[in-house]
Amino acid sequence: VKVHLDSAQVQMPGHLKGMKLWSLNPQTGLWEEEGDFQHDRSRRSKREERTFLVGNMEIRERRLFNLDVPESRRCYIKVRTYRSERYLPSEQVAGVVVSVINLEPTAGYSSNPRAWGRFDSGVTSS
């Protein structure tokens, strides 16, 4: 299937070069890279010339598809731990080790390997 994306629809100019086609793997729940886009100029009428990003993908099964740019930004989280499910400030606990696991692809992989991505641990404080 050939996918045409009008480059005028991409709001961030830096994303024009990094835009990729993705599909959601129903078994793993991970987005897998399907391909890149190439620039293509075309005329829809005598007066109008537009630039499109054109990508090809092979549809092998029923999946969700996405057009997106991989990001390497950090995600910051704040974690609080409590003694019970009432979440009362007086029941907040310090000194608990919390591990955060990120299932995004690690650097150097076009899609997520069958292993955990980056992870980090921290100790809660009051």
PDB file of C-alpha atoms in Angstrom:
ATOM      1  CA  VAL A   1       0.000   0.000   0.000  1.00  0.00           C
ATOM      2  CA  LYS A   2       1.365   3.437  -0.869  1.00  0.00           C
ATOM      3  CA  VAL A   3       0.805   6.109   1.799  1.00  0.00           C
ATOM      4  CA  HIS A   4       0.800   9.820   0.846  1.00  0.00           C
ATOM      5  CA  LEU A   5       1.197  12.458   3.559  1.00  0.00           C
ATOM      6  CA  ASP A   6       0.897  16.133   2.603  1.00  0.00           C
ATOM      7  CA  SER A   7       4.033  17.742   4.061  1.00  0.00           C
ATOM      8  CA  ALA A   8       1.990  20.871   4.881  1.00  0.00           C
ATOM      9  CA  GLN A   9       0.176  18.762   7.510  1.00  0.00           C
ATOM     10  CA  VAL A  10       3.426  18.219   9.449  1.00  0.00           C
ATOM     11  CA  GLN A  11       3.574  21.088  11.938  1.00  0.00           C
ATOM     12  CA  MET A  12       7.220  20.684  13.009  1.00  0.00           C
ATOM     13  CA  PRO A  13       9.609  21.046  10.023  1.00  0.00           C
ATOM     14  CA  GLY A  14      12.288  18.897  11.679  1.00  0.00           C
ATOM     15  CA  HIS A  15       9.863  15.975  11.670  1.00  0.00           C
ATOM     16  CA  LEU A  16       9.720  15.838   7.865  1.00  0.00           C
ATOM     17  CA  LYS A  17      13.016  13.915   7.727  1.00  0.00           C
ATOM     18  CA  GLY A  18      12.311  11.645  10.701  1.00  0.00           C
ATOM     19  CA  MET A  19       8.711  10.603   9.900  1.00  0.00           C
ATOM     20  CA  LYS A  20       8.242   6.817   9.813  1.00  0.00           C
ATOM     21  CA  LEU A  21       5.462   4.299   9.280  1.00  0.00           C
ATOM     22  CA  TRP A  22       4.657   2.105  12.307  1.00  0.00           C
ATOM     23  CA  SER A  23       2.345  -0.817  13.044  1.00  0.00           C
ATOM     24  CA  LEU A  24       1.196  -2.105  16.429  1.00  0.00           C
ATOM     25  CA  ASN A  25       2.108  -5.745  17.023  1.00  0.00           C
ATOM     26  CA  PRO A  26      -0.941  -7.298  18.736  1.00  0.00           C
ATOM     27  CA  GLN A  27       1.135 -10.066  20.377  1.00  0.00           C
ATOM     28  CA  THR A  28       3.769  -7.845  22.009  1.00  0.00           C
ATOM     29  CA  GLY A  29       1.861  -4.561  22.276  1.00  0.00           C
ATOM     30  CA  LEU A  30       4.883  -2.759  20.788  1.00  0.00           C
ATOM     31  CA  TRP A  31       5.057  -0.411  17.806  1.00  0.00           C
ATOM     32  CA  GLU A  32       7.207  -1.857  15.000  1.00  0.00           C
ATOM     33  CA  GLU A  33       8.830   0.253  12.303  1.00  0.00           C
ATOM     34  CA  GLU A  34       7.380  -0.478   8.856  1.00  0.00           C
ATOM     35  CA  GLY A  35       9.340   1.978   6.717  1.00  0.00           C
ATOM     36  CA  ASP A  36      10.473   5.493   5.867  1.00  0.00           C
ATOM     37  CA  PHE A  37       9.004   8.282   3.784  1.00  0.00           C
ATOM     38  CA  GLN A  38      10.503   9.770   0.604  1.00  0.00           C
ATOM     39  CA  HIS A  39       9.848  13.312  -0.663  1.00  0.00           C
ATOM     40  CA  ASP A  40       7.717  13.584  -3.810  1.00  0.00           C
ATOM     41  CA  ARG A  41       6.472  16.731  -5.564  1.00  0.00           C
ATOM     42  CA  SER A  42       3.203  16.416  -7.431  1.00  0.00           C
ATOM     43  CA  ARG A  43       0.591  18.603  -9.067  1.00  0.00           C
ATOM     44  CA  ARG A  44      -3.059  18.099  -8.296  1.00  0.00           C
ATOM     45  CA  SER A  45      -4.063  20.829 -10.717  1.00  0.00           C
ATOM     46  CA  LYS A  46      -2.331  23.317 -13.014  1.00  0.00           C
ATOM     47  CA  ARG A  47      -2.070  25.917 -10.250  1.00  0.00           C
ATOM     48  CA  GLU A  48      -1.340  23.791  -7.231  1.00  0.00           C
ATOM     49  CA  GLU A  49       1.958  22.073  -6.513  1.00  0.00           C
ATOM     50  CA  ARG A  50       2.392  20.269  -3.204  1.00  0.00           C
ATOM     51  CA  THR A  51       5.123  18.226  -1.609  1.00  0.00           C
ATOM     52  CA  PHE A  52       4.157  14.830  -0.256  1.00  0.00           C
ATOM     53  CA  LEU A  53       5.942  12.316   1.897  1.00  0.00           C
ATOM     54  CA  VAL A  54       5.382   8.923   0.283  1.00  0.00           C
ATOM     55  CA  GLY A  55       5.871   5.619   2.056  1.00  0.00           C
ATOM     56  CA  ASN A  56       5.166   2.010   1.187  1.00  0.00           C
ATOM     57  CA  MET A  57       3.983  -0.678   3.548  1.00  0.00           C
ATOM     58  CA  GLU A  58       2.986  -4.286   3.188  1.00  0.00           C
ATOM     59  CA  ILE A  59      -0.165  -5.212   5.083  1.00  0.00           C
ATOM     60  CA  ARG A  60       0.211  -8.798   6.265  1.00  0.00           C
ATOM     61  CA  GLU A  61      -2.503  -8.839   8.897  1.00  0.00           C
ATOM     62  CA  ARG A  62      -5.050  -6.588  10.540  1.00  0.00           C
ATOM     63  CA  ARG A  63      -3.099  -4.069  12.641  1.00  0.00           C
ATOM     64  CA  LEU A  64      -3.231  -0.479  13.802  1.00  0.00           C
ATOM     65  CA  PHE A  65      -0.928   1.800  11.799  1.00  0.00           C
ATOM     66  CA  ASN A  66       0.662   5.092  12.771  1.00  0.00           C
ATOM     67  CA  LEU A  67       2.744   7.854  11.191  1.00  0.00           C
ATOM     68  CA  ASP A  68       5.128   9.281  13.752  1.00  0.00           C
ATOM     69  CA  VAL A  69       8.624  10.511  14.559  1.00  0.00           C
ATOM     70  CA  PRO A  70      10.726   8.575  17.091  1.00  0.00           C
ATOM     71  CA  GLU A  71      11.685  10.812  20.000  1.00  0.00           C
ATOM     72  CA  SER A  72      14.591  10.567  22.396  1.00  0.00           C
ATOM     73  CA  ARG A  73      13.125  12.855  25.034  1.00  0.00           C
ATOM     74  CA  ARG A  74      13.049  11.946  28.699  1.00  0.00           C
ATOM     75  CA  CYS A  75       9.894  11.261  30.639  1.00  0.00           C
ATOM     76  CA  TYR A  76       9.982  12.405  34.258  1.00  0.00           C
ATOM     77  CA  ILE A  77       7.757  10.778  36.842  1.00  0.00           C
ATOM     78  CA  LYS A  78       7.022  11.425  40.498  1.00  0.00           C
ATOM     79  CA  VAL A  79       6.242   8.404  42.662  1.00  0.00           C
ATOM     80  CA  ARG A  80       4.797   8.363  46.167  1.00  0.00           C
ATOM     81  CA  THR A  81       4.334   5.202  48.186  1.00  0.00           C
ATOM     82  CA  TYR A  82       1.687   4.630  50.871  1.00  0.00           C
ATOM     83  CA  ARG A  83       0.973   2.024  53.542  1.00  0.00           C
ATOM     84  CA  SER A  84      -2.607   1.481  52.334  1.00  0.00           C
ATOM     85  CA  GLU A  85      -4.914   2.193  49.424  1.00  0.00           C
ATOM     86  CA  ARG A  86      -6.383   5.227  51.229  1.00  0.00           C
ATOM     87  CA  TYR A  87      -3.428   7.399  50.090  1.00  0.00           C
ATOM     88  CA  LEU A  88      -3.453   9.517  53.246  1.00  0.00           C
ATOM     89  CA  PRO A  89      -0.496  11.911  53.614  1.00  0.00           C
ATOM     90  CA  SER A  90       0.152  10.481  57.081  1.00  0.00           C
ATOM     91  CA  GLU A  91       0.587   6.985  55.548  1.00  0.00           C
ATOM     92  CA  GLN A  92       3.251   8.020  53.045  1.00  0.00           C
ATOM     93  CA  VAL A  93       6.302   5.732  53.217  1.00  0.00           C
ATOM     94  CA  ALA A  94       9.931   6.699  52.544  1.00  0.00           C
ATOM     95  CA  GLY A  95      12.831   4.430  51.598  1.00  0.00           C
ATOM     96  CA  VAL A  96      10.936   2.240  49.107  1.00  0.00           C
ATOM     97  CA  VAL A  97      12.897   1.156  46.012  1.00  0.00           C
ATOM     98  CA  VAL A  98      10.873   1.869  42.860  1.00  0.00           C
ATOM     99  CA  SER A  99      11.940   0.513  39.455  1.00  0.00           C
ATOM    100  CA  VAL A 100      10.708   2.154  36.263  1.00  0.00           C
ATOM    101  CA  ILE A 101      10.837   0.121  33.060  1.00  0.00           C
ATOM    102  CA  ASN A 102      10.600   1.811  29.675  1.00  0.00           C
ATOM    103  CA  LEU A 103       9.628  -0.398  26.741  1.00  0.00           C
ATOM    104  CA  GLU A 104      10.725   2.099  24.093  1.00  0.00           C
ATOM    105  CA  PRO A 105      13.495   0.977  21.712  1.00  0.00           C
ATOM    106  CA  THR A 106      17.025   1.356  22.993  1.00  0.00           C
ATOM    107  CA  ALA A 107      19.532   3.329  20.947  1.00  0.00           C
ATOM    108  CA  GLY A 108      20.741   1.477  17.867  1.00  0.00           C
ATOM    109  CA  TYR A 109      17.577  -0.602  17.352  1.00  0.00           C
ATOM    110  CA  SER A 110      15.043   0.197  14.650  1.00  0.00           C
ATOM    111  CA  SER A 111      12.380  -1.501  16.761  1.00  0.00           C
ATOM    112  CA  ASN A 112      12.280  -2.866  20.273  1.00  0.00           C
ATOM    113  CA  PRO A 113      14.374  -6.000  20.814  1.00  0.00           C
ATOM    114  CA  ARG A 114      12.742  -8.819  22.754  1.00  0.00           C
ATOM    115  CA  ALA A 115      14.151  -7.496  26.012  1.00  0.00           C
ATOM    116  CA  TRP A 116      13.459  -4.679  28.398  1.00  0.00           C
ATOM    117  CA  GLY A 117      14.388  -1.235  27.197  1.00  0.00           C
ATOM    118  CA  ARG A 118      16.024   1.258  29.494  1.00  0.00           C
ATOM    119  CA  PHE A 119      15.195   1.096  33.193  1.00  0.00           C
ATOM    120  CA  ASP A 120      16.122   3.004  36.293  1.00  0.00           C
ATOM    121  CA  SER A 121      15.619   2.673  40.031  1.00  0.00           C
ATOM    122  CA  GLY A 122      15.234   5.193  42.780  1.00  0.00           C
ATOM    123  CA  VAL A 123      14.479   5.374  46.492  1.00  0.00           C
ATOM    124  CA  THR A 124      11.482   7.386  47.663  1.00  0.00           C
ATOM    125  CA  SER A 125      11.951  10.138  50.207  1.00  0.00           C
ATOM    126  CA  SER A 126       9.572  12.165  52.321  1.00  0.00           C
TER     127      SER A 126
END
